[in-house]
Amino acid sequence: MLNSDTKQNNVYIDLRSDTVTKPTPAMRAKMAEAEVGDDIYKDDPTVNALEARVAQITGKERALFVPSGTMGNQICIKAHTRAGEEIILHRKSHIFVFEAGAAALISGVMTNLVDGENGYMDLEAIQNGIKDGSDMHQARTSLICMENTHNICGGTVVSLEHMKKIYDLAKENDIAVHLDGARIFNAAVYLKTDVKNIARYADSVMFCLSKGLGAPVGSMICGDEQFIERAVKVRKMLGGALRQAGVLAAAGLHSLDTMPDKLHIDHENAAYFAQTINGSQYVSLSGGMPQTNIVNVTLFNTKTDAGAVAEKMKKEGVLINGEKGSKHIRFVFHRDNADRKDVARAADVFLSALE
Ligand code: TLP
């Protein structure tokens, strides 16, 4: 039963994204206490500490703090490529679908899209797509971008074996590899491995502090010295070089101290939610049971659409992204709605909204 007094004091169960997490009092305290300096002079001790820590976690020579995941991906693409070259990536990758065409504008590269179930880019399609540029008619392939976990495919995890195959293929052809690892810590939890074991199959890695890890702002990019030197310059060009960014880096350090060990809770909540709604005659779990913190759902046997469902759920205090006319809904689980009672309630509200 829907109960309209559940949206109390404007507090929602917010399943639109894990980007909505807000800093905890402990994180705010770390931010307030942070020692800062001008990061363009490399004077910010907290940013320096965060970058050193991330280099160690990812097993790369250096790391760089950047304002957002989108900027991080775009800096990496620009630092790996030259205008007129081609990059190979998944048709449903965040870089292609959700970054507003930035690779074309900023780097002047062509995108060569490959398909693949659950975010697994088809190896044969990659192989067939690679061009060495010796034919004057063709753009040279200079970069392959992977994504793990794969957002649009439903937080799915690409295996280390598959990543290695793509990486080896790239290296045989003298092509750089970038990993959009916005949620690499979720992938590491699922694979029961260290982040560096995933990062080893990419020359550059971007991950977000501001998703499941719970920081308010910031992403990291990592790679070797020379690559990061180029990235520092591109970050400056894009206006992403910050001054006293230590207040943000302090949040990032706190995230890395406290959150990776808790991400399994989000995965368990996603699985619980998926199981609870799976019995409904109107619901199909688009990608099967979730592997991490994202549940993708397709509505069927019903005239209602995602937009109408989102509106009904909002009235009951549960926020989701749902577009008018669409049959697809994504639910994302994160620290701020980690309480199982909230998850159960969200499932209940969703099922009621379908009736
Ligand atoms: N994803 C956001 C939206 O942009 C869709 C979300 O709510 O999931 N790579 C991946 C795989 C991402 O999921 C995102 C954000 C980014 C990059 C970009 O990060 P930000 O939002 O920090 O620019």
GROMACS .gro file of C-alpha atoms and ligand atoms in nm:
model
  378
    1MET     CA    1   0.000   0.000   0.000
    2LEU     CA    2   0.121   0.347  -0.080
    3ASN     CA    3   0.144   0.564   0.222
    4SER     CA    4   0.159   0.933   0.151
    5ASP     CA    5   0.306   1.047   0.481
    6THR     CA    6   0.638   0.878   0.417
    7LYS     CA    7   0.815   1.173   0.257
    8GLN     CA    8   0.904   1.336   0.584
    9ASN     CA    9   1.106   1.655   0.613
   10ASN     CA   10   1.194   1.635   0.246
   11VAL     CA   11   1.398   1.322   0.308
   12TYR     CA   12   1.384   1.098   0.010
   13ILE     CA   13   1.512   0.754  -0.065
   14ASP     CA   14   1.718   0.860  -0.364
   15LEU     CA   15   1.800   0.586  -0.613
   16ARG     CA   16   1.872   0.812  -0.911
   17SER     CA   17   2.246   0.758  -0.885
   18ASP     CA   18   2.532   0.695  -0.644
   19THR     CA   19   2.646   1.047  -0.735
   20VAL     CA   20   2.384   1.184  -0.493
   21THR     CA   21   2.569   1.078  -0.176
   22LYS     CA   22   2.635   1.362   0.064
   23PRO     CA   23   2.943   1.403   0.285
   24THR     CA   24   2.902   1.260   0.634
   25PRO     CA   25   2.980   1.468   0.944
   26ALA     CA   26   3.313   1.281   0.977
   27MET     CA   27   3.400   1.363   0.616
   28ARG     CA   28   3.303   1.727   0.663
   29ALA     CA   29   3.528   1.742   0.968
   30LYS     CA   30   3.822   1.612   0.762
   31MET     CA   31   3.746   1.870   0.494
   32ALA     CA   32   3.732   2.151   0.749
   33GLU     CA   33   4.064   2.048   0.904
   34ALA     CA   34   4.248   1.991   0.577
   35GLU     CA   35   4.585   2.155   0.529
   36VAL     CA   36   4.581   2.333   0.196
   37GLY     CA   37   4.807   2.518  -0.046
   38ASP     CA   38   4.802   2.626  -0.409
   39ASP     CA   39   4.789   2.301  -0.605
   40ILE     CA   40   4.907   2.467  -0.926
   41TYR     CA   41   5.238   2.522  -0.740
   42LYS     CA   42   5.203   2.160  -0.613
   43ASP     CA   43   5.182   2.321  -0.267
   44ASP     CA   44   4.870   2.145  -0.143
   45PRO     CA   45   4.983   1.872   0.097
   46THR     CA   46   4.641   1.707   0.108
   47VAL     CA   47   4.613   1.683  -0.271
   48ASN     CA   48   4.970   1.552  -0.282
   49ALA     CA   49   4.885   1.290  -0.021
   50LEU     CA   50   4.574   1.184  -0.210
   51GLU     CA   51   4.762   1.153  -0.539
   52ALA     CA   52   5.040   0.949  -0.377
   53ARG     CA   53   4.785   0.722  -0.211
   54VAL     CA   54   4.594   0.666  -0.535
   55ALA     CA   55   4.912   0.591  -0.730
   56GLN     CA   56   4.986   0.323  -0.474
   57ILE     CA   57   4.630   0.180  -0.479
   58THR     CA   58   4.620   0.159  -0.859
   59GLY     CA   59   4.982   0.049  -0.900
   60LYS     CA   60   5.056   0.337  -1.137
   61GLU     CA   61   5.353   0.576  -1.124
   62ARG     CA   62   5.145   0.885  -1.069
   63ALA     CA   63   4.789   1.005  -1.007
   64LEU     CA   64   4.617   1.336  -1.062
   65PHE     CA   65   4.312   1.487  -0.895
   66VAL     CA   66   4.053   1.616  -1.143
   67PRO     CA   67   3.716   1.783  -1.085
   68SER     CA   68   3.493   1.520  -1.246
   69GLY     CA   69   3.484   1.180  -1.411
   70THR     CA   70   3.391   1.333  -1.743
   71MET     CA   71   3.687   1.568  -1.734
   72GLY     CA   72   3.911   1.280  -1.625
   73ASN     CA   73   3.808   1.064  -1.920
   74GLN     CA   74   3.844   1.353  -2.162
   75ILE     CA   75   4.187   1.453  -2.031
   76CYS     CA   76   4.302   1.094  -2.080
   77ILE     CA   77   4.166   1.076  -2.434
   78LYS     CA   78   4.335   1.405  -2.523
   79ALA     CA   79   4.665   1.299  -2.365
   80HIS     CA   80   4.667   0.968  -2.558
   81THR     CA   81   4.560   1.085  -2.903
   82ARG     CA   82   4.604   1.340  -3.180
   83ALA     CA   83   4.324   1.504  -3.377
   84GLY     CA   84   4.218   1.295  -3.675
   85GLU     CA   85   4.288   0.963  -3.504
   86GLU     CA   86   4.032   0.705  -3.405
   87ILE     CA   87   3.939   0.558  -3.069
   88ILE     CA   88   3.761   0.225  -3.021
   89LEU     CA   89   3.500   0.201  -2.749
   90HIS     CA   90   3.178   0.028  -2.649
   91ARG     CA   91   2.861   0.154  -2.815
   92LYS     CA   92   2.704   0.200  -2.472
   93SER     CA   93   3.010   0.347  -2.301
   94HIS     CA   94   2.969   0.654  -2.082
   95ILE     CA   95   3.234   0.830  -2.291
   96PHE     CA   96   3.027   0.787  -2.606
   97VAL     CA   97   2.674   0.819  -2.469
   98PHE     CA   98   2.695   1.062  -2.178
   99GLU     CA   99   2.986   1.299  -2.233
  100ALA     CA  100   2.815   1.538  -2.473
  101GLY     CA  101   3.039   1.457  -2.769
  102ALA     CA  102   3.341   1.594  -2.581
  103ALA     CA  103   3.593   1.359  -2.747
  104ALA     CA  104   3.506   1.507  -3.086
  105LEU     CA  105   3.529   1.863  -2.961
  106ILE     CA  106   3.829   1.843  -2.730
  107SER     CA  107   4.044   1.578  -2.897
  108GLY     CA  108   3.910   1.583  -3.254
  109VAL     CA  109   3.895   1.204  -3.263
  110MET     CA  110   3.663   0.971  -3.449
  111THR     CA  111   3.480   0.708  -3.247
  112ASN     CA  112   3.472   0.350  -3.369
  113LEU     CA  113   3.196   0.177  -3.173
  114VAL     CA  114   3.188  -0.192  -3.094
  115ASP     CA  115   2.908  -0.394  -2.937
  116GLY     CA  116   2.924  -0.649  -2.662
  117GLU     CA  117   2.693  -0.803  -2.403
  118ASN     CA  118   2.729  -0.683  -2.045
  119GLY     CA  119   3.000  -0.435  -2.138
  120TYR     CA  120   3.229  -0.704  -2.284
  121MET     CA  121   3.361  -0.540  -2.602
  122ASP     CA  122   3.363  -0.793  -2.884
  123LEU     CA  123   3.725  -0.891  -2.950
  124GLU     CA  124   3.676  -0.968  -3.315
  125ALA     CA  125   3.508  -0.633  -3.369
  126ILE     CA  126   3.802  -0.460  -3.199
  127GLN     CA  127   4.048  -0.657  -3.410
  128ASN     CA  128   3.861  -0.568  -3.728
  129GLY     CA  129   3.839  -0.205  -3.623
  130ILE     CA  130   4.210  -0.149  -3.566
  131LYS     CA  131   4.382   0.055  -3.837
  132ASP     CA  132   4.752   0.132  -3.831
  133GLY     CA  133   4.716   0.443  -4.044
  134SER     CA  134   4.947   0.321  -4.322
  135ASP     CA  135   4.660   0.347  -4.569
  136MET     CA  136   4.625   0.716  -4.645
  137HIS     CA  137   4.247   0.679  -4.656
  138GLN     CA  138   4.221   0.570  -4.296
  139ALA     CA  139   4.241   0.728  -3.953
  140ARG     CA  140   4.496   0.560  -3.728
  141THR     CA  141   4.358   0.385  -3.419
  142SER     CA  142   4.543   0.526  -3.121
  143LEU     CA  143   4.327   0.434  -2.821
  144ILE     CA  144   4.093   0.166  -2.691
  145CYS     CA  145   3.865   0.266  -2.401
  146MET     CA  146   3.716   0.008  -2.167
  147GLU     CA  147   3.460   0.066  -1.891
  148ASN     CA  148   3.443  -0.141  -1.571
  149THR     CA  149   3.196  -0.162  -1.406
  150HIS     CA  150   2.981  -0.091  -1.709
  151ASN     CA  151   2.718   0.167  -1.624
  152ILE     CA  152   2.458   0.141  -1.900
  153CYS     CA  153   2.484  -0.237  -1.913
  154GLY     CA  154   2.375  -0.238  -1.547
  155GLY     CA  155   2.688  -0.213  -1.332
  156THR     CA  156   2.821  -0.529  -1.492
  157VAL     CA  157   3.177  -0.638  -1.432
  158VAL     CA  158   3.414  -0.725  -1.715
  159SER     CA  159   3.641  -1.014  -1.618
  160LEU     CA  160   4.016  -0.972  -1.582
  161GLU     CA  161   4.063  -1.233  -1.856
  162HIS     CA  162   3.862  -1.028  -2.103
  163MET     CA  163   4.040  -0.708  -2.006
  164LYS     CA  164   4.375  -0.879  -2.057
  165LYS     CA  165   4.275  -0.998  -2.405
  166ILE     CA  166   4.184  -0.642  -2.505
  167TYR     CA  167   4.500  -0.503  -2.349
  168ASP     CA  168   4.722  -0.760  -2.522
  169LEU     CA  169   4.554  -0.692  -2.855
  170ALA     CA  170   4.612  -0.320  -2.808
  171LYS     CA  171   4.977  -0.367  -2.721
  172GLU     CA  172   5.037  -0.595  -3.023
  173ASN     CA  173   4.915  -0.301  -3.231
  174ASP     CA  174   5.092  -0.024  -3.041
  175ILE     CA  175   4.764   0.123  -2.917
  176ALA     CA  176   4.709   0.287  -2.576
  177VAL     CA  177   4.436   0.162  -2.341
  178HIS     CA  178   4.222   0.377  -2.115
  179LEU     CA  179   3.990   0.243  -1.847
  180ASP     CA  180   3.684   0.439  -1.742
  181GLY     CA  181   3.681   0.287  -1.397
  182ALA     CA  182   3.436   0.537  -1.249
  183ARG     CA  183   3.321   0.245  -1.030
  184ILE     CA  184   3.643   0.041  -1.027
  185PHE     CA  185   3.611  -0.019  -0.652
  186ASN     CA  186   3.272  -0.185  -0.711
  187ALA     CA  187   3.436  -0.403  -0.977
  188ALA     CA  188   3.712  -0.494  -0.731
  189VAL     CA  189   3.456  -0.600  -0.469
  190TYR     CA  190   3.275  -0.821  -0.720
  191LEU     CA  191   3.599  -0.973  -0.851
  192LYS     CA  192   3.733  -1.009  -0.496
  193THR     CA  193   4.060  -0.854  -0.604
  194ASP     CA  194   4.266  -0.540  -0.556
  195VAL     CA  195   4.202  -0.236  -0.770
  196LYS     CA  196   4.558  -0.257  -0.904
  197ASN     CA  197   4.484  -0.599  -1.055
  198ILE     CA  198   4.216  -0.436  -1.269
  199ALA     CA  199   4.417  -0.120  -1.341
  200ARG     CA  200   4.710  -0.324  -1.476
  201TYR     CA  201   4.519  -0.383  -1.801
  202ALA     CA  202   4.511  -0.013  -1.886
  203ASP     CA  203   4.773   0.255  -1.944
  204SER     CA  204   4.547   0.514  -1.787
  205VAL     CA  205   4.265   0.477  -1.538
  206MET     CA  206   3.998   0.719  -1.428
  207PHE     CA  207   3.790   0.654  -1.118
  208CYS     CA  208   3.541   0.866  -0.928
  209LEU     CA  209   3.558   0.959  -0.562
  210SER     CA  210   3.213   1.113  -0.591
  211LYS     CA  211   3.006   0.803  -0.663
  212GLY     CA  212   2.977   0.503  -0.429
  213LEU     CA  213   3.286   0.621  -0.241
  214GLY     CA  214   3.077   0.912  -0.116
  215ALA     CA  215   3.297   1.220  -0.168
  216PRO     CA  216   3.114   1.533  -0.283
  217VAL     CA  217   3.350   1.619  -0.570
  218GLY     CA  218   3.640   1.471  -0.757
  219SER     CA  219   3.786   1.196  -0.967
  220MET     CA  220   4.137   1.060  -1.013
  221ILE     CA  221   4.336   0.975  -1.321
  222CYS     CA  222   4.643   0.755  -1.305
  223GLY     CA  223   4.920   0.647  -1.539
  224ASP     CA  224   5.294   0.670  -1.591
  225GLU     CA  225   5.498   0.986  -1.529
  226GLN     CA  226   5.505   1.102  -1.889
  227PHE     CA  227   5.136   1.048  -1.935
  228ILE     CA  228   5.047   1.240  -1.619
  229GLU     CA  229   5.277   1.526  -1.726
  230ARG     CA  230   5.073   1.555  -2.046
  231ALA     CA  231   4.752   1.522  -1.846
  232VAL     CA  232   4.855   1.808  -1.614
  233LYS     CA  233   4.878   2.034  -1.917
  234VAL     CA  234   4.542   1.922  -2.059
  235ARG     CA  235   4.377   1.964  -1.720
  236LYS     CA  236   4.503   2.322  -1.718
  237MET     CA  237   4.371   2.384  -2.071
  238LEU     CA  238   4.028   2.265  -1.966
  239GLY     CA  239   4.021   2.484  -1.658
  240GLY     CA  240   4.042   2.187  -1.423
  241ALA     CA  241   4.359   2.291  -1.239
  242LEU     CA  242   4.243   2.398  -0.894
  243ARG     CA  243   4.403   2.601  -0.617
  244GLN     CA  244   4.333   2.506  -0.252
  245ALA     CA  245   4.178   2.176  -0.355
  246GLY     CA  246   4.290   2.009  -0.032
  247VAL     CA  247   3.943   2.055   0.115
  248LEU     CA  248   3.816   1.826  -0.161
  249ALA     CA  249   4.113   1.590  -0.149
  250ALA     CA  250   4.053   1.544   0.225
  251ALA     CA  251   3.707   1.412   0.143
  252GLY     CA  252   3.864   1.179  -0.113
  253LEU     CA  253   4.118   1.046   0.137
  254HIS     CA  254   3.841   0.988   0.389
  255SER     CA  255   3.644   0.799   0.121
  256LEU     CA  256   3.940   0.575   0.048
  257ASP     CA  257   3.990   0.510   0.420
  258THR     CA  258   3.633   0.422   0.496
  259MET     CA  259   3.429   0.321   0.192
  260PRO     CA  260   3.584   0.040  -0.015
  261ASP     CA  261   3.514  -0.216   0.259
  262LYS     CA  262   3.149  -0.109   0.272
  263LEU     CA  263   3.060  -0.122  -0.097
  264HIS     CA  264   2.948  -0.483  -0.064
  265ILE     CA  265   2.648  -0.352   0.132
  266ASP     CA  266   2.530  -0.158  -0.176
  267HIS     CA  267   2.569  -0.473  -0.387
  268GLU     CA  268   2.370  -0.678  -0.137
  269ASN     CA  269   2.097  -0.414  -0.130
  270ALA     CA  270   2.081  -0.410  -0.510
  271ALA     CA  271   2.048  -0.791  -0.511
  272TYR     CA  272   1.778  -0.779  -0.243
  273PHE     CA  273   1.585  -0.513  -0.436
  274ALA     CA  274   1.615  -0.712  -0.760
  275GLN     CA  275   1.491  -1.030  -0.593
  276THR     CA  276   1.200  -0.846  -0.435
  277ILE     CA  277   1.071  -0.692  -0.757
  278ASN     CA  278   1.154  -0.987  -0.981
  279GLY     CA  279   0.824  -1.166  -0.913
  280SER     CA  280   0.620  -0.884  -1.065
  281GLN     CA  281   0.446  -0.960  -1.393
  282TYR     CA  282   0.539  -0.611  -1.516
  283VAL     CA  283   0.911  -0.629  -1.453
  284SER     CA  284   1.201  -0.783  -1.635
  285LEU     CA  285   1.552  -0.749  -1.496
  286SER     CA  286   1.717  -0.630  -1.814
  287GLY     CA  287   2.064  -0.765  -1.741
  288GLY     CA  288   1.969  -1.048  -1.505
  289MET     CA  289   2.054  -1.029  -1.135
  290PRO     CA  290   2.280  -0.734  -1.051
  291GLN     CA  291   2.650  -0.789  -1.000
  292THR     CA  292   2.718  -0.460  -0.824
  293ASN     CA  293   2.510  -0.159  -0.714
  294ILE     CA  294   2.297  -0.098  -1.025
  295VAL     CA  295   1.966  -0.264  -1.111
  296ASN     CA  296   1.836  -0.219  -1.465
  297VAL     CA  297   1.468  -0.288  -1.517
  298THR     CA  298   1.248  -0.304  -1.825
  299LEU     CA  299   0.872  -0.259  -1.782
  300PHE     CA  300   0.647  -0.484  -1.988
  301ASN     CA  301   0.283  -0.596  -2.006
  302THR     CA  302   0.188  -0.251  -1.885
  303LYS     CA  303   0.084   0.078  -2.039
  304THR     CA  304   0.266   0.279  -1.776
  305ASP     CA  305   0.609   0.421  -1.851
  306ALA     CA  306   0.920   0.515  -1.656
  307GLY     CA  307   0.816   0.881  -1.635
  308ALA     CA  308   0.479   0.801  -1.478
  309VAL     CA  309   0.635   0.552  -1.238
  310ALA     CA  310   0.897   0.809  -1.132
  311GLU     CA  311   0.625   1.067  -1.064
  312LYS     CA  312   0.421   0.826  -0.853
  313MET     CA  313   0.726   0.714  -0.659
  314LYS     CA  314   0.834   1.070  -0.589
  315LYS     CA  315   0.502   1.135  -0.419
  316GLU     CA  316   0.590   0.847  -0.188
  317GLY     CA  317   0.936   0.981  -0.113
  318VAL     CA  318   1.141   0.764  -0.350
  319LEU     CA  319   1.341   0.931  -0.626
  320ILE     CA  320   1.432   0.753  -0.949
  321ASN     CA  321   1.524   0.873  -1.297
  322GLY     CA  322   1.245   0.784  -1.533
  323GLU     CA  323   1.188   0.934  -1.874
  324LYS     CA  324   0.846   0.982  -2.025
  325GLY     CA  325   0.782   0.721  -2.291
  326SER     CA  326   1.069   0.500  -2.179
  327LYS     CA  327   1.024   0.146  -2.045
  328HIS     CA  328   1.367   0.144  -1.887
  329ILE     CA  329   1.452   0.231  -1.526
  330ARG     CA  330   1.787   0.224  -1.349
  331PHE     CA  331   1.804   0.197  -0.970
  332VAL     CA  332   2.138   0.276  -0.806
  333PHE     CA  333   2.223   0.172  -0.450
  334HIS     CA  334   2.465   0.366  -0.233
  335ARG     CA  335   2.570   0.455   0.118
  336ASP     CA  336   2.302   0.717   0.181
  337ASN     CA  337   2.027   0.457   0.135
  338ALA     CA  338   2.211   0.161   0.278
  339ASP     CA  339   1.943   0.081   0.534
  340ARG     CA  340   1.766  -0.241   0.432
  341LYS     CA  341   1.432  -0.099   0.551
  342ASP     CA  342   1.467   0.184   0.295
  343VAL     CA  343   1.550  -0.066   0.023
  344ALA     CA  344   1.248  -0.279   0.109
  345ARG     CA  345   1.030   0.029   0.114
  346ALA     CA  346   1.161   0.145  -0.225
  347ALA     CA  347   1.077  -0.198  -0.372
  348ASP     CA  348   0.730  -0.177  -0.222
  349VAL     CA  349   0.670   0.173  -0.358
  350PHE     CA  350   0.795   0.066  -0.703
  351LEU     CA  351   0.568  -0.239  -0.717
  352SER     CA  352   0.269  -0.031  -0.600
  353ALA     CA  353   0.343   0.233  -0.866
  354LEU     CA  354   0.313  -0.036  -1.133
  355GLU     CA  355  -0.040  -0.136  -1.031
  356TLP     N1  356   2.766   0.868  -1.450
  356TLP     C1  357   2.646   0.937  -1.406
  356TLP     C2  358   2.572   0.998  -1.524
  356TLP     O1  359   2.658   1.076  -1.599
  356TLP     C3  360   2.507   0.899  -1.612
  356TLP     C4  361   2.560   0.838  -1.330
  356TLP     O2  362   2.464   0.884  -1.266
  356TLP     O3  363   2.587   0.717  -1.335
  356TLP     N2  364   3.208   0.721  -1.630
  356TLP     C5  365   3.103   0.650  -1.585
  356TLP     C6  366   3.102   0.503  -1.606
  356TLP     C7  367   2.999   0.714  -1.516
  356TLP     O4  368   2.897   0.642  -1.475
  356TLP     C8  369   3.005   0.853  -1.497
  356TLP     C9  370   2.892   0.929  -1.430
  356TLP    C10  371   3.117   0.923  -1.545
  356TLP    C11  372   3.216   0.853  -1.612
  356TLP    C12  373   3.131   1.073  -1.532
  356TLP     O5  374   3.148   1.116  -1.403
  356TLP     P1  375   3.109   1.266  -1.359
  356TLP     O6  376   2.962   1.266  -1.336
  356TLP     O7  377   3.189   1.289  -1.236
  356TLP     O8  378   3.150   1.356  -1.470
   0.00000   0.00000   0.00000
